[in-house]
CSV table of C-alpha atoms in Angstrom, one decimal:
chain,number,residue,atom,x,y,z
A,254,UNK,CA,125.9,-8.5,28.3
A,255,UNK,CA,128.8,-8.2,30.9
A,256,UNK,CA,126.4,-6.1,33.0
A,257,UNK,CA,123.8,-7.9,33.6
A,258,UNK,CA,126.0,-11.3,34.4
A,259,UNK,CA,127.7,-9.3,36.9
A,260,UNK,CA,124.4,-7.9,38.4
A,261,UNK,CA,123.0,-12.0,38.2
A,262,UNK,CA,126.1,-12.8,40.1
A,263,UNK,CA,125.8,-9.9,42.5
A,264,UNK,CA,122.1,-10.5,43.6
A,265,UNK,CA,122.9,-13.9,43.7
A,266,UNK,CA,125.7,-13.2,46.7
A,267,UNK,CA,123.6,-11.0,48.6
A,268,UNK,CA,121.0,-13.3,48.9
A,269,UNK,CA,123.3,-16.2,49.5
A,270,UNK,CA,124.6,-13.9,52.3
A,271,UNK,CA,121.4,-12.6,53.4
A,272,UNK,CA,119.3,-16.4,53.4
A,273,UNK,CA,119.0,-17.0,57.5
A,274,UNK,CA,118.7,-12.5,57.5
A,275,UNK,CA,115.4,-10.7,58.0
A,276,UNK,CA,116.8,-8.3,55.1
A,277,UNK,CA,119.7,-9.1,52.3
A,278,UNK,CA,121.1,-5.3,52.7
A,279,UNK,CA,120.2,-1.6,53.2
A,280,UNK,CA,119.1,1.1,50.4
A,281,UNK,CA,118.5,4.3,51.2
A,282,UNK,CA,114.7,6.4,50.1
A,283,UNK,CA,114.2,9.9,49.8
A,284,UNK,CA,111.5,9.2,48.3
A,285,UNK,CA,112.8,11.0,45.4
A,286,UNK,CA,113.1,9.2,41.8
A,287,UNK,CA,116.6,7.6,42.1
A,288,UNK,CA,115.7,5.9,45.5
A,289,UNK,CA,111.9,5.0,44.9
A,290,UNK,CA,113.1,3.5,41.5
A,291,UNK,CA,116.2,1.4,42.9
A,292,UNK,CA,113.5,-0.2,45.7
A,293,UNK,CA,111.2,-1.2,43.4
A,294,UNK,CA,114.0,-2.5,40.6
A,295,UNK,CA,115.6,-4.6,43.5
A,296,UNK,CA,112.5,-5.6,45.7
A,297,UNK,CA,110.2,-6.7,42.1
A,298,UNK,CA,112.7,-7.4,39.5
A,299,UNK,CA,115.5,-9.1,41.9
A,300,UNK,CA,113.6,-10.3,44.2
A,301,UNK,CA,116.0,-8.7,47.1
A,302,UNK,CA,114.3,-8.3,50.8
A,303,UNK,CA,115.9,-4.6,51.6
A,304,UNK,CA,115.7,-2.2,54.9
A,305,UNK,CA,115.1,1.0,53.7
A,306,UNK,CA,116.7,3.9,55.4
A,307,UNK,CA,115.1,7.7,55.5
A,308,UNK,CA,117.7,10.6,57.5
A,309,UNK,CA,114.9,13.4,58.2
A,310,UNK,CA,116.9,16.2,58.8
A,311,UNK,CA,114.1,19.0,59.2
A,312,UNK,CA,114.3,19.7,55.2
A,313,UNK,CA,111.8,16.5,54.0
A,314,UNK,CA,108.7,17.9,51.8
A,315,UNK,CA,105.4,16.4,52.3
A,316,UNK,CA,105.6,15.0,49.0
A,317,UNK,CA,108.9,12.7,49.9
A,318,UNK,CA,107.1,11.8,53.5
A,319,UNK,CA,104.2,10.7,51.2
A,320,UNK,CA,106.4,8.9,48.5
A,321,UNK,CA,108.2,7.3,51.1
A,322,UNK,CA,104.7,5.8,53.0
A,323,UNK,CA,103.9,4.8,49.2
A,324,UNK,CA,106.6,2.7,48.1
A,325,UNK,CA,107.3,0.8,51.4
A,326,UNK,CA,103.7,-0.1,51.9
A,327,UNK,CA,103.4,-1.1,48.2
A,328,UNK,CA,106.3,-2.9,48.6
A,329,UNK,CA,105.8,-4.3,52.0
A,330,UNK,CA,109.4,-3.3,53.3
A,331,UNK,CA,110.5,-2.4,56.6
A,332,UNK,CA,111.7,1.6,57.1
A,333,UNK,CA,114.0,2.9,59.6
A,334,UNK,CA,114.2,6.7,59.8
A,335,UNK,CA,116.4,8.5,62.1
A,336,UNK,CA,115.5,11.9,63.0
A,337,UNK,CA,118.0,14.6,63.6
A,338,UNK,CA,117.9,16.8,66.6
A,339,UNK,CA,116.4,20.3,64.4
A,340,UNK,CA,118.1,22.4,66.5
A,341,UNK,CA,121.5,20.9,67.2
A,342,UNK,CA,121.3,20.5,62.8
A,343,UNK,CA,120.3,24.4,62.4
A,344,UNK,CA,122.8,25.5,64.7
A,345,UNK,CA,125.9,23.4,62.7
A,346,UNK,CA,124.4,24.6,59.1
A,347,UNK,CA,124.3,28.2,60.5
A,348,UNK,CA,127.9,27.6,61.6
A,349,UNK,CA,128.7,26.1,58.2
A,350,UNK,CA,127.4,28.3,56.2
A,351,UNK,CA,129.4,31.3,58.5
A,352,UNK,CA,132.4,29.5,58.2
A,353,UNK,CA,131.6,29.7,53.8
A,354,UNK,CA,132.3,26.0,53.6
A,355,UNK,CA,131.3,25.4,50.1
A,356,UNK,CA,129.8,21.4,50.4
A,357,UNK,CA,126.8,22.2,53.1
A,358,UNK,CA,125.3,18.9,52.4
A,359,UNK,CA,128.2,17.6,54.4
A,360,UNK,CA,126.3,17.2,57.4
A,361,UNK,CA,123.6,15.3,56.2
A,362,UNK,CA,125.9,12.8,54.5
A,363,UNK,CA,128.2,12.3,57.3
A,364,UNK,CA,124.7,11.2,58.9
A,365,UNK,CA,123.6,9.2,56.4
A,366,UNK,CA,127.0,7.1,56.5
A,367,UNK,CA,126.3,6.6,60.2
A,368,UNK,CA,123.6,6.0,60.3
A,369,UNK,CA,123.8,3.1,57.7
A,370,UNK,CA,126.9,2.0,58.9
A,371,UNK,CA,125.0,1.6,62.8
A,372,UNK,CA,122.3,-0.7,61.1
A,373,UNK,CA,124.8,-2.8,58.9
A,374,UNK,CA,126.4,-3.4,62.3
A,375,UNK,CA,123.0,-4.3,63.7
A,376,UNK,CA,121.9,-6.5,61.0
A,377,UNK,CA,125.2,-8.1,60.1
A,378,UNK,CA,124.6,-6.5,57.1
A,379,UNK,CA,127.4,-6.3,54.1
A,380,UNK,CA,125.8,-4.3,51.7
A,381,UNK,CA,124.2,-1.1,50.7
A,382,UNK,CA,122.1,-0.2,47.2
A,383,UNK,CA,122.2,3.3,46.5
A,384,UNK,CA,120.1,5.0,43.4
A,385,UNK,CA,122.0,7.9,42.3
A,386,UNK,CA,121.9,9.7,38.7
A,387,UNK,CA,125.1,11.6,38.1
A,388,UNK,CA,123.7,14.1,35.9
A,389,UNK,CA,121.2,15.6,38.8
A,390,UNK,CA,122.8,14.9,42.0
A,391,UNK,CA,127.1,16.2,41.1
A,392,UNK,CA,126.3,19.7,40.2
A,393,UNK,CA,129.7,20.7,41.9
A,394,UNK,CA,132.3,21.9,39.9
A,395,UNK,CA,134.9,19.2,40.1
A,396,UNK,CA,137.9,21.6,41.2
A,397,UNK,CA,135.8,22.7,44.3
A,398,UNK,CA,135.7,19.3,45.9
C-alpha cells in the first residue's frame, strides 16, 4: 500500500543522493533488536550501503559488543564508535542524578545527536535510519517529559 510506495520512493532518494558516496546514510546499532533488525532490513532487503554508529558510554554489555561485531561483519558494513570519556560521563550522571533530573538518558542522547550530526557533516551525509519500537523504548509517563 501507501507505505511501501513511500518507502520505494524513499530508498530510491537516498541512494540517488548517496551514488558517488562511500555510504547512502547513518543508522545507529546497539546491537540490541531494533538496531540489529533495521541494518539488516535496509543493508539485505534495500540494498542501502549504511555507516553504522555505536556511542559506548561505559554501560555496553558483552552481549551488545558481540552483537555489534556480528551484524557488521555479516553484513560487511563499516562501524564508527565513539567512546565517552568514563569519568567525565560518571561524574555528569552523578551530578544528574543529585540534581533529581528525571530523563538521565539525557546525556547519552545529547551524544548520540552529536555525534551523528559530526559524521553527517563528514560524509555529506542527509540522512539517518533509526530502529525504534515505541512500546519498549517510551516507558516515560508522557506528563513528565
Amino acid at each position: 500500500g501507501i507505505k511501501k510506495i513511500n518507502l520505494d520512493k524513499t530508498v530510491k532518494q537516498l541512494k540517488k543522493e548517496g551514488k558517488n558516496k562511500k555510504y547512502d546514510c547513518i543508522i545507529g546499532l546497539s546491537g540490541g533488536v531494533d538496531s540489529s533488525y533495521l541494518a539488516y532490513i535496509i543493508v539485505k532487503e534495500l540494498g542501502l550501503r549504511p555507516l553504522a554508529v555505536h556511542l559506548d558510554n561505559g554501560w555496553n554489555s558483552e552481549l551488545a559488543v558481540k552483537n555489534i561485531e556480528n551484524i557488521v561483519n555479516k553484513l560487511k558494513i563499516d562501524l564508527y564508535t565513539h567512546v565517552i570519556d568514563w569519568n567525565e560521563f560518571k561524574a555528569l550522571q552523578l551530578s544528574f542524578l543529585r540534581a533529581s533530573v528525571i530523563d538521565i538518558e539525557l546525556l547519552t542522547d545529547h551524544a548520540i545527536g552529536e555525534t551523528i550530526y559530526r559524521l553527517s557533516k563528514k560524509f555529506k551525509l542527509k540522512y539517518f535510519l533509526s530502529g525504534f519500537n515505541c512500546q519498549s523504548e517510551t516507558v516515560m509517563p508522557t506528563k513528565w517529559l
